[in-house]
Every structure is written in C-alpha cells, then in structure tokens.
XYZ file of C-alpha atoms in Angstrom:
714
model
C -4.074 -20.236 -27.717
C -4.768 -16.613 -28.846
C -5.343 -13.658 -26.487
C -9.014 -13.093 -26.168
C -8.546 -9.319 -25.706
C -6.423 -6.954 -27.191
C -3.949 -5.413 -24.702
C -5.273 -1.941 -25.500
C -8.775 -2.785 -24.310
C -7.440 -4.140 -20.751
C -7.688 -1.911 -17.801
C -6.090 -2.929 -14.446
C -7.110 -0.487 -11.758
C -7.707 -0.254 -8.205
C -10.681 1.231 -6.348
C -8.738 3.282 -3.255
C -10.010 5.570 -0.560
C -10.286 6.368 3.377
C -12.271 3.951 5.433
C -16.100 4.467 4.959
C -15.646 6.609 1.574
C -17.618 3.865 -0.267
C -15.310 1.799 -2.138
C -16.847 -1.716 -1.881
C -20.373 0.186 -2.325
C -18.686 1.336 -5.702
C -17.396 -1.900 -6.543
C -20.489 -3.694 -5.879
C -22.048 -1.573 -8.609
C -19.192 -2.059 -11.115
C -19.991 -5.881 -10.905
C -23.788 -5.083 -11.261
C -23.327 -2.909 -14.378
C -20.851 -4.900 -15.751
C -23.239 -8.132 -15.554
C -21.143 -9.945 -13.355
C -23.355 -10.002 -10.684
C -27.224 -10.082 -10.848
C -27.977 -8.433 -7.447
C -26.235 -5.490 -5.733
C -24.775 -6.642 -2.392
C -24.743 -3.740 0.327
C -21.912 -3.384 2.912
C -24.384 -3.044 5.775
C -26.242 -6.241 4.912
C -22.914 -8.104 4.820
C -23.774 -9.417 1.311
C -21.122 -8.034 -0.971
C -18.937 -10.131 -3.168
C -15.513 -8.454 -2.784
C -15.870 -8.348 1.124
C -16.160 -12.046 1.164
C -14.308 -12.941 4.456
C -16.431 -13.436 7.609
C -14.565 -10.967 9.512
C -15.435 -8.346 6.557
C -18.850 -9.038 6.713
C -19.329 -8.596 10.412
C -17.305 -5.550 10.789
C -18.740 -3.881 7.654
C -15.009 -2.973 6.567
C -12.587 -4.279 3.793
C -9.565 -6.069 5.266
C -7.957 -7.955 2.232
C -7.763 -6.602 -1.523
C -10.098 -8.704 -3.634
C -9.606 -9.018 -7.441
C -12.373 -9.139 -9.981
C -12.349 -9.562 -13.579
C -15.278 -8.007 -15.376
C -16.158 -6.630 -18.950
C -17.613 -3.184 -19.824
C -19.016 -1.813 -22.839
C -18.661 1.933 -22.826
C -22.079 3.805 -22.541
C -21.535 6.110 -25.671
C -20.802 2.800 -27.385
C -24.123 1.691 -27.514
C -24.558 -1.903 -28.463
C -20.935 -1.995 -30.014
C -19.621 -5.201 -28.209
C -16.645 -4.796 -30.233
C -15.318 -2.000 -27.831
C -15.798 -3.944 -24.711
C -12.994 -3.609 -22.198
C -11.871 -6.125 -19.832
C -11.491 -4.706 -16.141
C -9.041 -6.532 -13.642
C -10.374 -4.444 -10.489
C -8.753 -4.731 -6.928
C -11.170 -3.296 -4.181
C -8.544 -2.474 -1.331
C -9.030 -1.787 2.388
C -9.551 1.889 3.637
C -8.244 1.069 7.161
C -4.690 2.163 8.039
C -3.778 -1.353 9.817
C -4.360 -2.948 6.321
C -2.394 -0.343 4.314
C 0.001 -3.057 2.964
C -2.880 -4.485 0.877
C -3.263 -1.023 -0.865
C 0.497 -0.635 -1.184
C 1.213 -3.955 -3.017
C -1.965 -3.439 -4.969
C -0.851 -0.094 -6.470
C 2.697 -1.772 -7.203
C 1.031 -4.010 -9.983
C -1.834 -1.876 -11.028
C -1.884 0.505 -14.051
C -4.415 2.981 -12.686
C -6.545 3.954 -9.790
C -10.110 5.576 -8.978
C -9.772 7.337 -5.849
C -12.917 7.530 -3.842
C -13.799 10.476 -1.486
C -16.589 10.901 0.748
C -18.682 14.101 -0.395
C -19.129 15.050 3.240
C -15.465 14.751 4.560
C -13.414 15.152 1.517
C -10.019 14.307 2.015
C -9.342 12.204 4.897
C -6.109 10.996 6.456
C -5.926 7.347 4.901
C -6.861 9.145 1.422
C -3.713 11.131 1.675
C -1.512 7.834 2.666
C -3.143 5.932 -0.646
C -2.471 9.014 -2.634
C 1.334 9.277 -1.671
C 1.598 5.348 -2.428
C -0.020 5.946 -5.848
C 2.485 9.151 -6.323
C 5.279 6.569 -5.311
C 4.451 4.415 -8.155
C 3.320 7.152 -10.470
C -0.015 5.680 -10.892
C -2.334 7.695 -13.245
C -5.758 8.216 -11.327
C -9.132 9.804 -11.559
C -11.291 10.667 -8.601
C -14.700 10.149 -7.715
C -16.372 12.490 -5.041
C -19.166 9.977 -3.586
C -22.114 10.056 -1.208
C -23.294 13.439 -2.652
C -26.718 12.369 -1.520
C -25.674 12.577 2.079
C -26.765 15.356 4.667
C -24.012 18.079 4.473
C -22.285 16.855 1.104
C -20.534 19.394 -0.944
C -18.869 18.596 -4.180
C -17.003 22.024 -4.229
C -15.899 21.605 -0.631
C -14.568 17.975 -1.422
C -12.973 19.314 -4.482
C -11.084 22.127 -2.915
C -9.763 19.527 -0.278
C -8.208 17.617 -3.032
C -6.653 20.621 -4.475
C -5.411 21.899 -1.241
C -4.249 18.496 0.483
C -3.301 16.315 -2.622
C -2.638 17.670 -6.012
C -3.243 21.114 -7.762
C -3.775 19.488 -10.925
C -7.404 17.978 -10.268
C -10.039 19.375 -12.809
C -13.591 18.985 -12.775
C -15.045 16.901 -15.620
C -18.558 16.826 -13.960
C -20.712 18.966 -11.970
C -23.472 17.634 -9.704
C -27.181 18.606 -10.181
C -28.447 19.250 -6.553
C -27.107 18.109 -3.355
C -27.966 16.131 -0.210
C -31.962 14.790 -0.844
C -31.957 16.901 -3.936
C -29.067 15.240 -5.889
C -30.479 14.090 -9.014
C -27.880 13.591 -11.443
C -24.547 14.907 -13.150
C -23.561 17.294 -15.776
C -20.646 16.198 -18.089
C -18.701 19.344 -18.865
C -17.020 18.037 -22.089
C -20.095 16.886 -23.782
C -22.202 19.681 -22.134
C -25.057 17.057 -21.346
C -26.837 16.156 -18.302
C -27.270 12.675 -17.250
C -29.827 10.812 -15.202
C -29.723 7.298 -14.033
C -33.246 5.445 -13.919
C -34.716 2.126 -14.137
C -33.741 -0.838 -12.081
C -30.827 0.092 -9.717
C -30.083 3.169 -12.011
C -28.975 1.013 -14.900
C -30.672 3.218 -17.726
C -28.654 6.192 -18.414
C -30.710 8.979 -19.940
C -28.831 11.891 -21.583
C -30.624 15.459 -21.887
C -29.754 18.989 -22.352
C -28.472 20.898 -19.305
C -31.556 22.388 -17.224
C -31.698 26.046 -17.338
C -30.575 26.924 -13.709
C -27.272 24.876 -14.199
C -25.898 26.487 -17.674
C -24.275 29.398 -16.486
C -22.255 27.359 -13.944
C -21.436 24.623 -16.551
C -20.247 27.121 -19.205
C -17.864 28.768 -16.606
C -16.518 25.444 -15.204
C -16.152 24.132 -18.889
C -13.993 27.097 -19.848
C -11.825 26.263 -16.822
C -11.489 22.679 -17.893
C -10.721 23.513 -21.579
C -7.994 25.915 -20.814
C -6.458 23.384 -18.323
C -6.278 20.629 -21.348
C -5.144 22.731 -23.981
C -2.121 23.623 -21.826
C -0.790 20.182 -22.584
C -0.948 20.489 -26.256
C 1.070 23.182 -28.140
C -1.193 22.912 -31.176
C -4.478 23.111 -29.560
C -3.096 25.809 -27.407
C -2.239 28.137 -30.464
C -5.688 27.221 -32.020
C -7.446 28.218 -28.784
C -5.757 31.403 -28.492
C -6.889 32.243 -32.235
C -10.464 31.530 -31.118
C -10.743 27.864 -32.605
C -12.883 25.793 -30.342
C -11.255 22.095 -29.821
C -13.458 19.069 -30.647
C -14.529 16.820 -28.206
C -12.221 13.975 -29.499
C -8.992 16.392 -29.334
C -9.994 17.449 -25.795
C -10.482 13.853 -24.552
C -7.381 12.714 -26.361
C -5.421 15.333 -24.826
C -6.995 14.844 -21.261
C -5.828 11.516 -21.621
C -2.374 11.923 -22.301
C -2.189 14.337 -19.533
C -3.999 11.948 -17.056
C -1.408 9.121 -18.249
C 1.578 11.415 -17.169
C -0.118 12.366 -13.867
C -0.256 16.115 -15.120
C -4.004 16.203 -14.652
C -6.573 14.335 -12.623
C -10.034 13.996 -13.873
C -12.869 14.497 -10.819
C -16.228 12.701 -11.271
C -19.102 12.816 -8.838
C -22.170 10.934 -7.857
C -23.522 8.508 -5.325
C -22.679 4.824 -5.473
C -25.336 4.051 -3.001
C -27.966 5.840 -4.753
C -26.763 4.340 -8.233
C -25.857 7.673 -9.610
C -22.751 8.267 -11.721
C -20.938 5.057 -11.545
C -21.241 4.168 -15.061
C -19.726 7.378 -16.353
C -16.921 6.854 -13.728
C -16.509 3.365 -15.653
C -16.411 5.331 -19.069
C -13.889 7.566 -17.478
C -11.540 4.427 -16.553
C -11.725 3.464 -20.276
C -11.059 7.161 -21.705
C -8.425 8.213 -19.140
C -6.634 5.488 -17.456
C -3.783 3.510 -18.963
C -4.043 0.153 -20.657
C -0.858 -2.012 -20.013
C 0.503 -1.000 -23.430
C 0.678 2.724 -22.234
C 2.843 2.143 -19.218
C 6.551 2.380 -19.647
C 8.538 -0.724 -20.048
C 9.006 -2.258 -16.463
C 12.573 -1.935 -15.010
C 14.554 -4.842 -13.517
C 18.124 -6.272 -12.905
C 19.600 -9.068 -14.361
C 20.333 -11.478 -11.404
C 23.821 -12.581 -12.853
C 25.415 -9.302 -14.082
C 23.370 -6.589 -12.165
C 22.806 -4.734 -15.016
C 19.476 -2.645 -15.655
C 17.226 -4.319 -18.093
C 13.517 -3.333 -19.352
C 10.647 -5.579 -20.469
C 8.065 -4.100 -22.805
C 4.520 -5.290 -22.257
C 4.041 -7.268 -25.285
C 3.261 -11.181 -25.777
C 6.514 -11.720 -27.921
C 8.943 -10.448 -25.174
C 10.675 -12.683 -22.551
C 8.066 -13.695 -19.741
C 8.441 -11.682 -16.631
C 5.880 -11.431 -13.492
C 5.939 -10.268 -9.884
C 4.202 -12.240 -7.126
C 2.164 -9.435 -5.332
C 0.044 -11.428 -2.860
C -0.356 -14.551 -1.100
C -3.735 -16.268 -0.105
C -4.773 -19.345 1.799
C -7.742 -20.612 0.013
C -9.746 -23.447 2.160
C -10.574 -25.479 -1.220
C -7.287 -25.470 -3.163
C -4.655 -24.285 -1.071
C -1.999 -21.380 -1.360
C -2.746 -19.006 -4.296
C 0.049 -16.618 -5.403
C -1.403 -13.660 -7.158
C 0.871 -12.181 -9.996
C 0.954 -9.540 -12.579
C 2.260 -10.455 -16.005
C 4.552 -7.669 -17.338
C 5.608 -9.102 -20.484
C 5.607 -12.452 -22.374
C 3.109 -15.469 -21.547
C 2.804 -18.358 -19.251
C 0.751 -21.444 -19.828
C -0.970 -23.760 -17.302
C 1.065 -27.090 -17.113
C 4.530 -25.572 -17.668
C 7.322 -24.932 -15.439
C 7.520 -21.563 -13.632
C 11.038 -20.121 -12.932
C 11.358 -17.965 -9.598
C 14.293 -15.697 -10.508
C 14.635 -14.481 -6.920
C 15.193 -17.895 -5.410
C 16.489 -19.580 -8.689
C 14.134 -22.379 -8.394
C 11.859 -24.025 -10.760
C 8.264 -25.133 -10.128
C 5.322 -26.768 -12.103
C 2.586 -24.466 -12.633
C -0.346 -26.925 -12.405
C -3.361 -24.496 -12.356
C -3.872 -20.825 -13.327
C -7.068 -19.094 -12.128
C -8.739 -15.800 -12.537
C -10.302 -14.273 -9.578
C -13.774 -13.157 -8.588
C -13.050 -12.260 -5.022
C -13.608 -15.681 -3.446
C -14.406 -17.709 -6.482
C -12.231 -18.799 -9.311
C -12.402 -19.313 -12.942
C -9.689 -21.708 -14.313
C -7.736 -20.542 -17.265
C -5.063 -22.388 -19.408
C -2.860 -19.292 -20.474
C -2.170 -15.735 -19.306
C -0.785 -13.081 -21.527
C 1.197 -9.807 -20.703
C -0.721 -6.962 -18.735
C -2.862 -9.598 -17.215
C -3.530 -10.354 -13.558
C -3.992 -14.002 -12.443
C -3.256 -16.718 -9.550
C -1.158 -19.933 -9.506
C -2.416 -22.700 -7.511
C 0.105 -24.531 -4.977
C 3.435 -22.848 -5.553
C 5.528 -23.964 -2.526
C 8.222 -21.478 -2.686
C 6.974 -18.313 -3.977
C 6.578 -15.275 -1.696
C 5.381 -11.914 -2.013
C 7.608 -9.702 -4.071
C 9.472 -12.567 -5.913
C 9.791 -12.314 -9.502
C 8.826 -15.165 -12.040
C 10.623 -14.815 -15.471
C 12.117 -16.705 -18.425
C 14.894 -19.039 -17.172
C 17.027 -18.300 -20.291
C 16.621 -14.534 -19.821
C 16.051 -13.962 -16.249
C 14.966 -10.475 -14.775
C 14.402 -9.583 -11.112
C 11.867 -6.822 -10.810
C 11.885 -4.037 -8.307
C 10.596 -5.669 -4.942
C 7.440 -4.316 -2.973
C 8.632 -2.348 0.259
C 6.471 -2.595 3.246
C 6.525 -0.562 6.477
C 7.593 -2.273 9.704
C 5.079 -3.120 12.465
C 4.541 -0.662 15.392
C 2.717 -2.843 17.868
C 3.150 -6.211 19.273
C 1.800 -8.430 21.939
C 2.596 -11.742 23.291
C 0.788 -15.107 22.259
C 1.036 -18.726 23.585
C -1.039 -21.690 22.670
C -4.001 -22.769 25.076
C -3.264 -26.636 25.054
C -0.368 -28.823 23.721
C -2.578 -29.659 20.706
C -2.583 -26.205 19.669
C 1.080 -25.701 19.931
C 2.342 -27.404 16.755
C -0.801 -25.846 14.750
C -0.073 -22.336 16.110
C 3.377 -22.411 14.398
C 1.846 -23.590 11.092
C -1.029 -21.139 11.126
C 1.407 -18.324 12.238
C 3.647 -18.939 9.190
C 0.967 -18.871 6.820
C -0.358 -15.708 7.937
C 2.838 -13.919 8.017
C 3.485 -15.313 4.238
C 0.106 -13.629 3.292
C 0.641 -10.373 5.166
C 4.471 -9.076 4.997
C 3.261 -6.253 7.761
C 2.493 -9.271 10.162
C 5.578 -10.539 11.840
C 6.413 -13.416 14.235
C 9.300 -12.578 16.714
C 10.595 -15.428 19.080
C 12.077 -13.832 22.332
C 15.347 -15.534 23.142
C 15.371 -14.652 26.765
C 12.260 -15.783 27.869
C 11.360 -18.374 24.984
C 7.945 -16.471 24.484
C 6.402 -15.910 21.076
C 5.580 -12.257 19.968
C 3.322 -11.198 16.947
C 3.590 -7.791 15.667
C 1.436 -5.795 13.232
C 0.261 -2.407 12.122
C -2.405 -1.841 14.827
C -4.701 -3.301 17.387
C -7.350 -4.311 14.770
C -4.815 -5.828 12.473
C -3.661 -8.106 15.332
C -7.162 -8.806 16.656
C -8.215 -9.932 12.991
C -4.952 -12.486 12.615
C -5.781 -13.835 15.951
C -9.590 -14.386 14.821
C -8.366 -15.799 11.591
C -6.030 -18.220 13.352
C -9.005 -19.431 15.494
C -11.653 -19.548 12.637
C -9.324 -21.016 9.540
C -6.759 -23.052 11.509
C -8.777 -23.849 14.684
C -6.061 -22.758 16.976
C -6.982 -21.236 20.273
C -4.405 -18.969 22.228
C -4.183 -16.830 25.056
C -2.764 -13.240 23.975
C -0.965 -10.856 26.389
C -1.540 -6.919 26.207
C -0.422 -5.040 23.119
C 3.238 -3.697 23.494
C 4.892 -0.753 21.244
C 7.476 -1.707 18.801
C 10.252 0.534 20.282
C 13.491 1.004 18.142
C 16.982 2.387 19.073
C 19.263 4.529 17.412
C 22.644 6.658 18.128
C 22.556 10.501 17.839
C 26.289 10.818 17.936
C 29.587 9.455 16.101
C 32.138 7.140 17.835
C 35.106 4.756 17.341
C 35.515 1.341 18.828
C 38.258 -1.219 18.642
C 37.870 -4.841 19.794
C 40.347 -7.747 19.530
C 38.937 -11.211 20.503
C 41.658 -13.546 21.209
C 41.092 -17.179 22.725
C 43.829 -19.662 23.265
C 42.666 -23.035 24.724
C 45.045 -25.596 23.366
C 45.434 -26.282 19.811
C 44.116 -23.819 17.376
C 43.092 -20.546 18.831
C 40.669 -17.816 17.885
C 41.747 -14.477 16.578
C 39.846 -11.406 15.393
C 40.836 -7.726 15.482
C 38.471 -4.828 13.909
C 38.135 -1.096 14.256
C 34.975 0.420 13.594
C 33.428 3.979 13.419
C 29.656 4.499 14.209
C 27.468 7.314 13.106
C 23.696 8.149 12.396
C 22.527 6.908 8.815
C 22.082 9.879 6.521
C 19.225 9.272 4.100
C 19.929 8.863 0.296
C 19.520 11.908 -1.931
C 17.772 11.396 -5.066
C 20.113 10.267 -7.767
C 22.855 9.618 -5.065
C 25.150 6.666 -6.370
C 26.221 4.218 -3.769
C 29.928 3.455 -3.813
C 31.046 -0.012 -4.398
C 32.596 -0.513 -0.860
C 29.142 0.413 0.630
C 26.337 -2.038 1.499
C 23.252 -0.110 1.857
C 19.880 -1.590 3.535
C 16.642 0.291 4.811
C 18.028 0.909 8.255
C 21.920 0.053 7.864
C 24.924 0.957 5.918
C 28.058 -1.100 6.105
C 31.163 0.315 4.467
C 34.173 -1.520 4.103
C 37.387 0.765 4.214
C 40.018 -1.989 4.620
C 43.105 -1.042 2.963
C 46.306 -3.310 2.310
C 44.411 -6.625 3.126
C 44.871 -6.002 6.893
C 41.684 -7.899 7.258
C 41.552 -10.776 4.541
C 38.315 -10.049 2.207
C 36.832 -13.540 3.259
C 36.394 -12.298 7.085
C 34.867 -9.121 6.327
C 31.269 -10.461 5.511
C 31.658 -12.060 9.166
C 32.196 -8.666 10.773
C 29.068 -7.254 8.623
C 27.120 -10.262 10.390
C 28.552 -9.577 13.823
C 27.489 -6.090 13.689
C 23.932 -6.854 12.227
C 23.581 -9.332 15.098
C 24.548 -6.916 17.738
C 21.700 -4.226 16.564
C 19.167 -6.801 16.930
C 19.637 -6.312 20.952
C 20.072 -2.597 21.653
C 22.197 -0.936 24.119
C 19.668 1.111 26.078
C 16.846 -1.380 26.754
C 17.443 -4.234 24.375
C 15.159 -2.840 21.458
C 16.397 -3.307 17.692
C 18.622 -0.626 16.634
C 18.178 1.441 13.333
C 19.539 3.887 11.127
C 23.388 3.303 11.738
C 26.013 3.637 9.538
C 29.127 1.469 10.356
C 32.488 1.890 8.802
C 35.233 -0.716 9.128
C 38.381 1.066 8.988
C 41.130 -1.181 10.470
C 42.202 -4.389 12.070
C 44.525 -7.269 11.903
C 44.610 -10.990 11.354
C 46.468 -14.038 12.357
C 47.873 -16.482 9.904
C 46.764 -19.712 11.691
C 44.210 -18.481 14.432
C 41.872 -16.146 12.510
C 38.346 -17.424 11.529
C 34.985 -16.050 10.454
C 33.649 -16.836 14.157
C 36.339 -14.750 15.592
C 35.620 -11.740 13.320
C 31.946 -11.985 13.964
C 32.238 -11.687 17.769
C 35.033 -8.928 17.292
C 32.386 -7.212 15.039
C 29.617 -7.823 17.527
C 31.733 -6.489 20.671
C 33.121 -3.577 18.964
C 29.677 -2.404 17.885
C 28.396 -2.727 21.311
C 31.228 -0.606 22.594
C 30.909 1.921 19.934
C 26.998 2.311 20.355
C 27.531 2.914 24.230
C 29.702 5.910 23.280
C 27.561 7.301 20.435
C 25.044 8.672 22.391
C 22.126 5.940 22.122
C 18.499 6.755 22.543
C 15.163 5.135 22.337
C 12.633 5.938 19.638
C 8.933 5.221 19.650
C 6.436 5.469 17.098
C 4.484 8.766 16.662
C 0.840 8.451 15.368
C -1.091 10.907 12.982
C -4.417 11.188 15.113
C -7.653 12.820 13.589
C -10.515 13.147 15.986
C -14.067 14.005 14.930
C -16.198 15.306 17.586
C -19.240 17.567 18.095
C -17.806 21.506 18.800
C -19.019 21.244 22.533
C -16.490 18.413 23.262
C -13.493 20.037 21.440
C -11.975 21.521 24.491
C -11.962 18.230 26.292
C -10.363 16.394 23.157
C -7.668 18.913 22.798
C -6.944 18.829 26.291
C -6.710 14.857 26.382
C -4.354 14.707 23.533
C -2.395 17.063 25.129
C -2.174 15.258 28.103
C -0.787 12.109 26.298
C 2.316 14.089 25.255
C 0.397 14.789 21.964
C 1.028 17.969 19.958
C -2.210 19.572 18.376
C -1.368 20.589 14.767
C -4.525 22.098 13.804
C -8.206 21.588 13.411
C -11.046 22.067 10.919
C -14.761 22.842 10.885
C -17.410 20.402 9.112
C -21.108 20.916 8.814
C -23.348 20.434 11.754
C -20.932 21.912 14.231
C -18.667 19.088 14.087
C -14.872 19.836 14.477
C -11.929 17.743 13.207
C -8.610 17.630 15.492
C -5.530 16.676 13.980
C -2.689 15.899 16.312
C 0.712 13.631 16.427
C 0.599 11.534 19.571
C 3.050 8.768 20.763
C 1.395 5.118 20.175
C 2.269 4.319 23.699
C -0.445 6.636 25.016
C -3.116 5.947 22.657
C -4.103 2.335 23.821
C -7.668 2.213 24.772
C -8.191 5.826 23.422
C -11.336 4.929 21.502
C -13.159 4.047 24.681
C -11.941 7.047 26.434
C -13.094 9.082 23.551
C -16.736 7.516 23.793
C -17.176 8.496 27.260
C -15.717 11.876 27.004
C -18.153 12.728 23.932
C -21.390 10.900 24.739
C -20.521 8.364 22.167
C -20.575 10.786 19.291
C -16.771 11.152 18.651
C -14.708 9.067 16.266
C -10.787 8.838 15.866
C -8.521 7.598 13.135
C -4.877 6.806 13.787
C -2.179 5.961 11.211
C 1.751 5.788 11.695
C 3.614 8.931 10.973
C 7.351 8.345 12.110
C 9.761 7.570 14.739
C 10.907 10.210 17.296
C 12.987 10.122 20.176
C 11.613 9.203 23.705
C 12.049 12.124 26.244
C 14.590 10.984 28.979
C 12.248 10.484 31.773
C 10.045 8.351 29.787
C 13.045 6.417 28.170
C 14.181 5.662 32.047
C 10.816 4.020 32.693
C 11.002 1.800 29.605
C 14.370 0.761 30.429
C 13.518 -0.080 33.876
C 10.683 -2.274 32.979
C 12.674 -4.171 30.265
C 15.402 -4.831 32.898
C-alpha cells in the first residue's frame, strides 16, 4: 500500500492559546473551510466537533486535546487539487489545569498556530504554552483573533507578543478597521486587501488596498522585507544595492527563518466573524514545517545506551511515540501515536521498546475528535491511534524489534493539589479502583496516592477544576459515586544544609543475622548546567541524585542499589511533617559488610535510617506551591484586590491597564491561601472580576506557617 500524500504535503500542527482566546472557534472554521464539516459548531451553543466531551460542552472550555485530519487546498492555488495539503490538527486546552494536554501535543507536533485575544493580547497561559513550544523548538505562527470585539487592538496585541514572548515576531498582515468597523485584512507581502464574503465567509475576495491604508501598508511592508532579507546573505546584498526581492524569494526566506524559529509571522482576523482564517491556513502551508523539514528524531539504543537518530522517511526502521491514551466507550482504549520513521500495518505486531513487550496491532484509526476512520497502514510523519493495546502508556516508544530505539520521554509537572476520596457504597469500591487507574493512565498529571497510615485514597491533580472534572468523569463514564474531602495542598520537604550520617544495622536472632553499615553525605541538589556531563558513578533523577563513591569494595557492588532504594523510600515520608522530600543529593561515601550476615534488606534499612538521621541535621524545611495569579477587575476595585492578595501572603509584582478602565493585577501567592478565591473576588468586585492562576514554583514556607502545618499532620 502506497502513501496517499507525499510527506512534503503533510502538516502536523496544534492550535494553542490562553483560555477564551478562540482556539476551538478557529478549529471549527478550519473544519468548515476544509470541507470536513458542513456546519460551523459554536462553543456558546455546545455544538463544536473538537469539544466533544459532555463536560466541555457544558462549561464551554476545552479539556482534552482533540485530533482532527482534514485537507486544504491553498487559496492561491485556485482549483489545482494536486496541491492539496493534509492537515493533522490538534485543538488543545487553554485552561492551566489541563496543561499536560498542551505539553504532550507540542512534543509530537511539528508546528503551532498560537491564537491571541485581540483585546487582551498575551495572557498567562499564552506564556506557558509559548515556553513549552520553546522547549521543543517548535516553529510557530501567530493569529491575533477577535479584532471585531470592543477594545480590540492589533498593534497593542502585537506589541505584547514582542515584549513578553519573542522579539522576532513580524507582521505579515494588517487589519482594515477595528471593533465593529473591522472589514478585512491586508497581505503585506502581496500588497493586496482581502475580504471574506458569502456563506460563513467562504468566498475570499482579493482587491487593491484602499487609499486610507496604503501609507501604513508601505511602511510595515518595508519593515517586514528588511527583517526577512537579514536571513539570506544574497538577498541582503541585492536589497542593499536597490534590488527588490521577488514574492517567491521573500516567502522562501521567511519559511526558512520560521522553521529555525528565527522569525514568527503574525496574522490577524476574527474567527467568530469568519474573517482571515483561510489566510492563516495558507500560512500553515507556506511557513510551518512538513515532517520532512524537521531534524531527525533523537533516541537511545536500549541495549548499548548509544545515541541514535531516525530520519522522517518510510525506508528507515519504524519508530513512533505514544503521546496520549483515551478511553473510548465503543472500542476500548485508544493509544495515540506519532510515527517518526518507517511504517506500520494493521494486523502486524508492534514492539514496545520501553517495556520490551510485543502486542498484536489489530486496528489503526485516524481520529476526527470523537469519531474514527479505520486505516490499514500509517507512514512516517503521520498521527494515528491504535485500538486495544494493553501495555502501552504515555511516553512509550514503539519501534522495529530488530533495530530498537527509545525516544526521549515527555516530562510532566507534578500535581500541586490533592483531596481524599472514598466510594459511597461497597459496590462502588471495586469500580472506583478501576476507574481511577484508567483516568490516571490517560492523564499523567492525575495521580492516585494511598495513605499507608490511614488507608485512605487521595487523588492529586493540577487544580480544583482538574479534580472536579475527573470526579465528574468517574461518575458519568464509569458509574462510580464517591464522597470527596476538602482540597489539600501538595506540600514537599527538602534540606537547606549539608550533613553526614552513619548507620549500622545489626540484628542477631539465632541463626543467620542481618548486617548493613553505611555512611552518607546529604546536600541540596544543584540544577544541571546546560551541556554538563553526568559522571558514571552518579544516578540523576528529577528531584534526587545518588552518588556511589565507594572505594575498595568496602560495600559489595550488589548491595549498593539496596542502599539507594532505602534512601528513596525514606524520602517518601519527610522529616518535618511527613511530606515527600525533593531536591536532595545523597553521596554514599563509606560502609562495611559481613561475609555471612550482610543482605539487601539490611543495607536498605541502613540506608533509610542513615538518610533520616542526616536529613534531621541538614536543616529540613517545608516547601509550598506558589501560584502565578492574574486578576482582571474594574479600576475602582483595584485597591481592594491588591489588599486582599497581600493579606494572603501574596507579593504583587505589577499591573497593567486595559481599555474601559480595566486593571490587571499580577501577583505570586501561595496556593494554600487561594482556595475559594473566585467566590471572594466575585463578592469584592460586584461579580465583575475574574482571575487566572497557574503553578509558578515551590518556595520555603515561613516558620510560623510550617509549625501550624506540622501540628495538623501530627
């Protein structure tokens, strides 16, 4: 079976933005203009294709990333269907509680369309998503949306991108008019005006630029051309000699610079008013990469640990990354995967290089949000889903068994909030365990924790809304009724000093005894410097480092992993208040052994006891999650809001003005102080204030608060 689309005419991209910037509305226009749907679904009517979950339609927000496949014939190609391009689009959530969906989507996508609200410009989640795209070096184009809204300003929104995200953003379009007078857009490369007419703006009409916009267009075209020619020496030399580059040269150079994230083209329009979306799709074709344009994917040989690379061609050995699991009520578990090299057929066996297991790949489907289209074969650069794989999890690598590779896993942030949960009836008990496991397999930021002291079950996630949605899904999808407790902050503990500790575990009870003796040094974990090599005797994890400095075999090599295991287990129950300990470097420096009595269990206990003794001496502290908070209120409530945030141990970092006497207050506040803040804000601002909160970092809890937390735990 041959590939039906050449790899150069495939675009894998995501729609990313802050909540309410218009991602899903833009996605619905993409489906309509590409002919995938014959009616535009609106978010406010609960009829969108990509927001297919009941919870999404009820709340009018995106919760889970939805994948859609569609085909676009660029507007400038006319009726030339041979130039059609396949789009694999992922519509991602904008709410911070579902940030894992954005992170994993950007890991497997080649490009992104970043949508901004034309009134608010760059917002908190815009910055977070932008950072994720920077981490993956993902090329992107921007779409300043909602220019028809009162208070919208293309220039102010564009300046916020320059100031807060990237100085390499360039205008490729200008709007004609604003607010209720917004009528169309000007293409600065072609120097033409575009109007969107007919049913749902489907007819794109090209005209000369109206006289009142000509001067502005010439000015900004000059700036754009200068920015583009800087990225090509030959064009630059010709330009300085007075030669005007051709449209083709400018587009080709802008494409190269965009692929290297050296320039970021900025488009504009209004998705709700059906203005400008088709030109953004042309921009996806012109400036975002095909799978063939991205560098070869990097991974490790599971046997030798050597670095290996795979190019995006069908001839290379098969490699793919599982990036998302989803429970489908009709077909069971779906495993979304991105193919980086080679091909795979339905009915063959798929090798999981992460676990070393083989499974039969019965069916492969291509996704249309919650609908499925069965396919027989997938090729390099494509995104599809496997039906019914048992052992696959998020971040697992599928590969050719004869030439295995393990691709870099997706890293997720730890949960910051938890609550206790218990089944309402005996019948719910067994179902609850199964439901929680399926939900935590789907979402790596949703964790289940068993409290060994009380026997209670805790669920942990990224925020109150995240946990609320999970409990709602458990009830609707799995029929489980549960009682839930109050939200709890996910505190951590760490050490702020250095300490040595020694422990000798000796037990004699007739017959063979137990003997384990270790000496360790504990200190705070230093962050890795870029390019820093990790020595062979060091095992480095996210929040822990274990250094084996044993010389002369004073502890036999086979017992050293047991010491590490004992230390790790001791870290799970902290010294101050029993919270998990993080950011610790533990060096095993000395010890001894007994020819007969030494055993793994003895060294594990010795390691655990030594760690506890050392941690008590190393100035332990409690850490709490600090949240980045943005509160938007009318100016007359500004003083009340800043006062209330300060009273919550918050630090107000600044504010900005918005049209219509609106103020945005920016602060860092401990999560423990923010429960129920939305309700307080409503009463404080006559229901006119709104707030956004996202995790920023962990910081040390003040001593008086730490005493209260520890007393409660005891």
